[in-house]
Short mmCIF file of C-alpha atoms and ligand atoms in Angstrom, two decimals:
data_model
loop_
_atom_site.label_atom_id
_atom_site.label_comp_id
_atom_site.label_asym_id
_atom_site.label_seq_id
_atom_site.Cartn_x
_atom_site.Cartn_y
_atom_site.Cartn_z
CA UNK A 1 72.14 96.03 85.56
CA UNK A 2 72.74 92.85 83.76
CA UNK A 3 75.53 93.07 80.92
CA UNK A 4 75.22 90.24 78.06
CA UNK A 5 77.76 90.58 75.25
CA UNK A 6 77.04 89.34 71.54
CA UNK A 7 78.91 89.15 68.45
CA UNK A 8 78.93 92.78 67.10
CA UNK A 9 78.42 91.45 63.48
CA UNK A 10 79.46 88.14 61.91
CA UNK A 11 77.23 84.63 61.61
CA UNK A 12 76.02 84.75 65.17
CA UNK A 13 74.93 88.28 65.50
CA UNK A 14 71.71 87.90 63.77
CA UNK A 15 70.57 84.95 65.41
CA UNK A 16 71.44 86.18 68.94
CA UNK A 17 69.74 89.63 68.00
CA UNK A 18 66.37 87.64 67.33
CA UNK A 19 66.54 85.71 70.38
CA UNK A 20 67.22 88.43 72.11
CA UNK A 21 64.24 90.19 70.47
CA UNK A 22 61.75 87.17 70.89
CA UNK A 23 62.97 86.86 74.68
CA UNK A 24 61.49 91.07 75.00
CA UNK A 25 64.45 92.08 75.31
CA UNK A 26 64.91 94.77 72.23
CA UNK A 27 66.70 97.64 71.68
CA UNK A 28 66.31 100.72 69.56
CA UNK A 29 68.07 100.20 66.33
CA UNK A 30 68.85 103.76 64.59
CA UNK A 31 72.29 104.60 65.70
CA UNK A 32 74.56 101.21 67.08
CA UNK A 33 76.76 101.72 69.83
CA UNK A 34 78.74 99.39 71.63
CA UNK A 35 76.94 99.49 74.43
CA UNK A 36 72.93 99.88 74.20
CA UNK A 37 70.37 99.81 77.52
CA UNK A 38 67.34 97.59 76.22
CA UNK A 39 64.20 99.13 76.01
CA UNK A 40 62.01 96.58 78.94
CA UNK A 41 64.42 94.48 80.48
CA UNK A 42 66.95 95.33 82.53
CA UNK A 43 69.73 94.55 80.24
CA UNK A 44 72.40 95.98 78.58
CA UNK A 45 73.89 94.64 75.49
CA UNK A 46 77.25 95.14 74.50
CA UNK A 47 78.77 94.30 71.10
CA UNK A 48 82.18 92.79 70.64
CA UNK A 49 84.11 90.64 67.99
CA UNK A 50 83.71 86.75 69.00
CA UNK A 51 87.08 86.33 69.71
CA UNK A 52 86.96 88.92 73.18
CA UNK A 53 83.58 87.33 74.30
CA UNK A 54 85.00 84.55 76.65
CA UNK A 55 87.73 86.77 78.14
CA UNK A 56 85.08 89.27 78.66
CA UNK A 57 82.46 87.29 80.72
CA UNK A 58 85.16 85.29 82.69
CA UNK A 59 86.33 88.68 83.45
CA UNK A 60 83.15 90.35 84.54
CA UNK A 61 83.63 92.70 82.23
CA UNK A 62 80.28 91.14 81.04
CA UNK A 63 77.80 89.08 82.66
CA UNK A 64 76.57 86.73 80.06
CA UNK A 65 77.89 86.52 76.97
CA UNK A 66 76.43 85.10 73.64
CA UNK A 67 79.33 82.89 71.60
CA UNK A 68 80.51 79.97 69.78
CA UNK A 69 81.41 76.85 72.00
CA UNK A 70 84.51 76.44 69.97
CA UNK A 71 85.31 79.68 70.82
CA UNK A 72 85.04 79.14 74.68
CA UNK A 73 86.50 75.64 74.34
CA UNK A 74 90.01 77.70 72.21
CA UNK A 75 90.47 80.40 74.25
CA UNK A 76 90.27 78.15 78.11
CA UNK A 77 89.08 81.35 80.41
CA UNK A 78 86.94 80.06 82.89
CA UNK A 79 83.17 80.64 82.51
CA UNK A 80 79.88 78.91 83.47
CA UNK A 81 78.42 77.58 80.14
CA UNK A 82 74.78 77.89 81.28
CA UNK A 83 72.47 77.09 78.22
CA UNK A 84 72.69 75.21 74.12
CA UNK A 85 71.08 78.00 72.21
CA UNK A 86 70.63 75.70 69.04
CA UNK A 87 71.58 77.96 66.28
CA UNK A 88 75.11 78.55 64.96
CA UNK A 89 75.85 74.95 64.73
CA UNK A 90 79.15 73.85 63.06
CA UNK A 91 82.15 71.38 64.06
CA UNK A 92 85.78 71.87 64.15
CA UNK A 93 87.37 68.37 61.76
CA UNK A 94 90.59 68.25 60.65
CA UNK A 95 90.99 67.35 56.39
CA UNK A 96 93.50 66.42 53.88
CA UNK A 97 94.03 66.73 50.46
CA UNK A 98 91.82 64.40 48.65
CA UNK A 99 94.37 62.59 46.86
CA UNK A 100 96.20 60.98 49.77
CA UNK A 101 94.99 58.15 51.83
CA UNK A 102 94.06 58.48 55.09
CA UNK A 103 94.62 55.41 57.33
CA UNK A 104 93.47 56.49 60.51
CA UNK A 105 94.96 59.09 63.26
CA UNK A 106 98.31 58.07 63.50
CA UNK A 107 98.35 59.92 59.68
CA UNK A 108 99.06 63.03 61.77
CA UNK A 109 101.98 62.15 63.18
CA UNK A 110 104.63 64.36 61.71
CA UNK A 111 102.22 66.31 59.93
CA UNK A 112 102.26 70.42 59.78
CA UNK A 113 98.81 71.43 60.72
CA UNK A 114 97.20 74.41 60.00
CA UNK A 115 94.38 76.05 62.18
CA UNK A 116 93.46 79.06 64.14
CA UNK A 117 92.33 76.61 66.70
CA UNK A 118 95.43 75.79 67.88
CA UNK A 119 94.40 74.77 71.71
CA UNK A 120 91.78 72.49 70.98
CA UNK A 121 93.79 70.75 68.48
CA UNK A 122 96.75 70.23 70.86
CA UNK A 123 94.55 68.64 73.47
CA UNK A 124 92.69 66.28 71.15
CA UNK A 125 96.28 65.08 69.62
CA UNK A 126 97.60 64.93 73.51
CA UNK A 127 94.47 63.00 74.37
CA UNK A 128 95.24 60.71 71.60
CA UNK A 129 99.05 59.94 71.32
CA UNK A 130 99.89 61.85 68.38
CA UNK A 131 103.08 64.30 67.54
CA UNK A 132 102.20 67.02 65.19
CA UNK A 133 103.73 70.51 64.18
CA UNK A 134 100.30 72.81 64.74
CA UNK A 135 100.21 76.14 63.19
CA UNK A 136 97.91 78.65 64.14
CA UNK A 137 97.16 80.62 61.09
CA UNK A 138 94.34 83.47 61.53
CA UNK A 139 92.39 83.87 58.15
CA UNK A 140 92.17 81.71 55.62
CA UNK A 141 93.23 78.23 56.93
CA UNK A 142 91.80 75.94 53.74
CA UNK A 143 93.88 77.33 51.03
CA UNK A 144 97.23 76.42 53.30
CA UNK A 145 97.68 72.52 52.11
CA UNK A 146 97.83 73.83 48.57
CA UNK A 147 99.96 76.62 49.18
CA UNK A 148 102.37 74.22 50.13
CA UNK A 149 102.34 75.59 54.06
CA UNK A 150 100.72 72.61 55.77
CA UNK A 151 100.29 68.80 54.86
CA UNK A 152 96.99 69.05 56.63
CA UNK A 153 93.95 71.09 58.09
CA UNK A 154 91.97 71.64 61.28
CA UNK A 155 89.38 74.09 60.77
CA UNK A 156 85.62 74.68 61.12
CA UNK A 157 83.06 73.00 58.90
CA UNK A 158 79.28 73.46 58.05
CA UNK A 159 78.10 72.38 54.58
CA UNK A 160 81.71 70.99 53.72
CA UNK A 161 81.78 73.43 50.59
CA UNK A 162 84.38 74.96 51.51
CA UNK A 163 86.48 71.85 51.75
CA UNK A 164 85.73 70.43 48.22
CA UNK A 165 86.59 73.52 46.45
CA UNK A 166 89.76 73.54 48.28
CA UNK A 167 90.44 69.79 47.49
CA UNK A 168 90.28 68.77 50.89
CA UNK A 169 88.66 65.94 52.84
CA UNK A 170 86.96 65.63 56.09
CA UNK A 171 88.70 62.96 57.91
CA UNK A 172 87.72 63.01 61.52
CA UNK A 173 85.21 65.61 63.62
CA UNK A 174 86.66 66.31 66.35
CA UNK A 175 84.54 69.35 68.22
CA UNK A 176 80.90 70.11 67.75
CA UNK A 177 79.82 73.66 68.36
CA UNK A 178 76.52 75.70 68.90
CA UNK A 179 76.11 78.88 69.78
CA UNK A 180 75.86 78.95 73.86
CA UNK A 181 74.45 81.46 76.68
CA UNK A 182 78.18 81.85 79.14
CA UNK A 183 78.45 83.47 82.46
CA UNK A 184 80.87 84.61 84.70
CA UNK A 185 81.30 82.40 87.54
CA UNK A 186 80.00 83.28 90.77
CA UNK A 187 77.43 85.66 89.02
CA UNK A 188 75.68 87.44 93.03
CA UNK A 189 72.07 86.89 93.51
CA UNK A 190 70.41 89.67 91.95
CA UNK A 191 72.22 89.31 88.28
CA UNK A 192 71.48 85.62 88.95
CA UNK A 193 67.79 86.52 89.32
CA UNK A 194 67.50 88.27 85.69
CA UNK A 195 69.86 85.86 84.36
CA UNK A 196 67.48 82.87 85.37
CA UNK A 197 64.60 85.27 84.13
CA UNK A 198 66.07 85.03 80.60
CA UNK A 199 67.13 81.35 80.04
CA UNK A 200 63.59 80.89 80.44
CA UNK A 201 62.11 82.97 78.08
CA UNK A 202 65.07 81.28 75.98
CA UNK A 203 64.00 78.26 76.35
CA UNK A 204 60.53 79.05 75.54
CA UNK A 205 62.01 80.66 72.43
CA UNK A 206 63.93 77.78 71.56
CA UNK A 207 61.19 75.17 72.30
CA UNK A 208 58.67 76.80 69.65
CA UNK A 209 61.70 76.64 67.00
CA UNK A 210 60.44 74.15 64.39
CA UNK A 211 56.95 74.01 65.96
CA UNK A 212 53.44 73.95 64.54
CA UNK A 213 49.75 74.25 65.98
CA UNK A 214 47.40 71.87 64.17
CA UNK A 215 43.86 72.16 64.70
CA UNK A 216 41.62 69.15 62.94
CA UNK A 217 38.36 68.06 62.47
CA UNK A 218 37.32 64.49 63.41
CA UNK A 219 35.02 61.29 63.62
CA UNK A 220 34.80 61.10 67.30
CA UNK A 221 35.10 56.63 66.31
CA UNK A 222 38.66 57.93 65.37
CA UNK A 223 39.97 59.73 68.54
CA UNK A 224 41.67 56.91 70.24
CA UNK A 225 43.79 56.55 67.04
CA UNK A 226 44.49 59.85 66.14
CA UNK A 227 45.83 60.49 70.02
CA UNK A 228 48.48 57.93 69.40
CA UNK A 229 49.35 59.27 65.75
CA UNK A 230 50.06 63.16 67.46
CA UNK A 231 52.50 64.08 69.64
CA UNK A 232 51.27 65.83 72.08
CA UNK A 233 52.86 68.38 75.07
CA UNK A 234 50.73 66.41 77.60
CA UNK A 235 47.78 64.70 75.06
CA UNK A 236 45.69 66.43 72.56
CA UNK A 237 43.00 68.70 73.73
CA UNK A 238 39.79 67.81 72.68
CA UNK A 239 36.28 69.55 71.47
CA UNK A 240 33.09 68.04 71.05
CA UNK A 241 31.40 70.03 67.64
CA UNK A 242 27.93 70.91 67.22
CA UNK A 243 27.93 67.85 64.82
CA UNK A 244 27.46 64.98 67.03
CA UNK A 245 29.79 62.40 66.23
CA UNK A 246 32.10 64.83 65.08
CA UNK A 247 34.99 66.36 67.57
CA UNK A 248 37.75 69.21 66.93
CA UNK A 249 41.55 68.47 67.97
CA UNK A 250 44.56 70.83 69.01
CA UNK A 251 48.32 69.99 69.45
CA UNK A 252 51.96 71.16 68.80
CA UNK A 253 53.54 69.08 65.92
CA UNK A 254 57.43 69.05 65.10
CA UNK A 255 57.65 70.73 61.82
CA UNK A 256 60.02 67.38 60.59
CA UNK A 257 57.02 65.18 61.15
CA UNK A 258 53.84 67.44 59.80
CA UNK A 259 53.59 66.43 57.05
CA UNK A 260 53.60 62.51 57.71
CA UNK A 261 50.96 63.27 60.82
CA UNK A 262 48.87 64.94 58.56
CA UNK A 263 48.94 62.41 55.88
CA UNK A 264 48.33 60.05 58.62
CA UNK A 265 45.11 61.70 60.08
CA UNK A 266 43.72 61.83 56.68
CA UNK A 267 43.78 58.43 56.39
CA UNK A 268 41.73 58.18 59.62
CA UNK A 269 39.21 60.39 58.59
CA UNK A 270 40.14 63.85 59.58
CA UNK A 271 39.20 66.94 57.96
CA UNK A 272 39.77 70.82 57.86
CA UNK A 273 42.89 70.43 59.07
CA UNK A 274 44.80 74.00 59.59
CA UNK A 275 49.01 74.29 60.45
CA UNK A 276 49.03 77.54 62.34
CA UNK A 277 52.76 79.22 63.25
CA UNK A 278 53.88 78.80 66.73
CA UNK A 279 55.72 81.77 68.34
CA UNK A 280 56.97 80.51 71.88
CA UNK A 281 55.80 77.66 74.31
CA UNK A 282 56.11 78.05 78.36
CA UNK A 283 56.03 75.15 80.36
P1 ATP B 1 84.40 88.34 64.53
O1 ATP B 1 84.55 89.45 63.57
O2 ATP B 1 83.33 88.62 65.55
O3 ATP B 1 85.70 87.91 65.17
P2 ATP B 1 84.56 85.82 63.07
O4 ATP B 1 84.89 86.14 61.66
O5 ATP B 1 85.65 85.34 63.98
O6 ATP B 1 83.83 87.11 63.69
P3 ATP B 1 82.21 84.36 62.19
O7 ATP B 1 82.67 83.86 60.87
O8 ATP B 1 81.22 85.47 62.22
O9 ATP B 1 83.44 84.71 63.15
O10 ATP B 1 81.63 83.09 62.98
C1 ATP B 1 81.15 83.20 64.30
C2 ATP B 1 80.83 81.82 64.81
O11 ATP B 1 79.80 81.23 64.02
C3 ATP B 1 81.92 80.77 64.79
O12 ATP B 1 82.83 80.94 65.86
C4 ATP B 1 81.13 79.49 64.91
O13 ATP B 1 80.78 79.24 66.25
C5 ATP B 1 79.84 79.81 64.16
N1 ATP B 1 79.74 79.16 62.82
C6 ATP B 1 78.69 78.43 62.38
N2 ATP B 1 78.89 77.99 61.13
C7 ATP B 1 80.08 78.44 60.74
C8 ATP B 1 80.84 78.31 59.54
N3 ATP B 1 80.42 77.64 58.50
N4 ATP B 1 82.03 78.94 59.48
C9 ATP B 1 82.47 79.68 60.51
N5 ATP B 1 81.78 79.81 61.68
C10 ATP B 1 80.62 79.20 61.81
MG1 MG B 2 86.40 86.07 65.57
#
């Protein structure tokens, strides 16, 4: 049986819960252990803090795991990151107080830095020539500079709201993160199997993320330019309608551009034009 440990609660638990859910893989809710059999798939799930996933799969101890890349990239066991899940996004920048000036890297030299991502720090300021005191504080890292126990920060950032309340500035990014599939290396054949199984109902999950159907009505004189308005997964698919002259489109539009294809299609003549959810696309 395939073992896949998530986040047992936190920002990522939710999100790897759902893909979980929209892959089939579900289990029954009423009383949380830390280790649940799913329902129809043959898959256990077992909950852990963030911090224990990497050590876990590279272990074996799990199979796949479902974490934070700046977790995996902190703690250095060795596992096979096997798939971008595209939620939990985020980036690990170091920031200063907003009332110095910041002249470029070589600022940190002789700095005290604090962050409770001490590893990835030390090989970014090895990589770049730079000689600063790192300390690895667990907890609240952005009140430190004002506290008076570090000149500077390295921590992880989202909206950057933190930051300005704290009186800090982003000055460079140095890790971007998403949440990622792991998996212990040298996984045999038959875990391999389900594994494979379920990064592709992922990715069929992730691919419909952001997606819409959109079914149109239109002049059949306006088909060539309405094909090279819509993206299409291969090219539209096309109906003739009872109306002659008249002919009924179907594609998958990126939710970022709907609303400029529609307005565009309009313009062209197209009517009764519907935007229909989109669960999950297989290729
Ligand atoms: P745990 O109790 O499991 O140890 P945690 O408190 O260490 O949880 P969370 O705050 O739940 O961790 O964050 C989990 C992951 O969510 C982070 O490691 C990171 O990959 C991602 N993440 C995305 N946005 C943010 C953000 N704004 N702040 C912190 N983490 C974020
Ligand atoms: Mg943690």
């Amino acid at each position: 049986m395939l073992r896949i440990a998530i986040q047992t609660k936190g920002r990522l638990n939710e999100q790897s819960m759902e893909l979980l859910r929209e892959a089939g893989v579900t289990i029954k809710e009423e009383k949380r252990k830390f280790l649940m059999r799913a329902a129809d798939f043959p898959v256990e799930i077992l909950f852990l803090r963030d911090d224990d996933i990497p050590q876990t799969v590279s272990m074996g101890a799990a199979d796949l795991g479902i974490v934070g890349y700046n977790e995996v990239a902190e703690r250095g066991f060795e596992v096979d990151v096997l798939k971008k899940l595209g939620f939990g996004g985020c980036r690990i920048s170091l920031a200063i107080p907003k009332t110095e000036k910041y002249d470029g890297l070589s600022y940190f030299n002789g700095k005290r830095i604090a962050t409770s991502y001490p590893n990835v720090l030390q090989k970014y300021f090895e990589e770049n020539g730079i000689t600063a005191q790192i300390h690895n504080i667990t907890g609240s890292v952005e009140i430190a500079p004002a506290a008076g126990l570090a000149d500077a920060i390295f921590d992880i950032v989202s909206s950057g709201g933190t930051l300005i309340s704290n009186g800090l500035v982003e000055v460079e990014q140095v890790l971007h993160s998403e949440a990622v599939l792991i998996g212990t290396p040298g996984l045999n054949e038959e875990k391999m199997a389900v594994a494979r199984q379920l990064m592709s109902r992922f990715e069929s999950v992730i691919k419909g993320v952001g997606k819409k159907y959109l079914l149109l009505n239109l002049p059949v004189s306006a088909l060539d330019e309405a094909v090279s308005i819509l993206p299409a997964m291969r090219s539209p698919t096309v109906i003739p309608l009872a109306q002659k002259d008249w002919c009924s489109m179907q594609t998958v539009v990126d939710e970022k551009v709907l609303w400029s294809t529609i307005e565009k299609l309009k313009a062209i003549g197209a009517e009764d034009i519907l935007v229909l959810a989109l669960e999950k696309i297989v290729l």
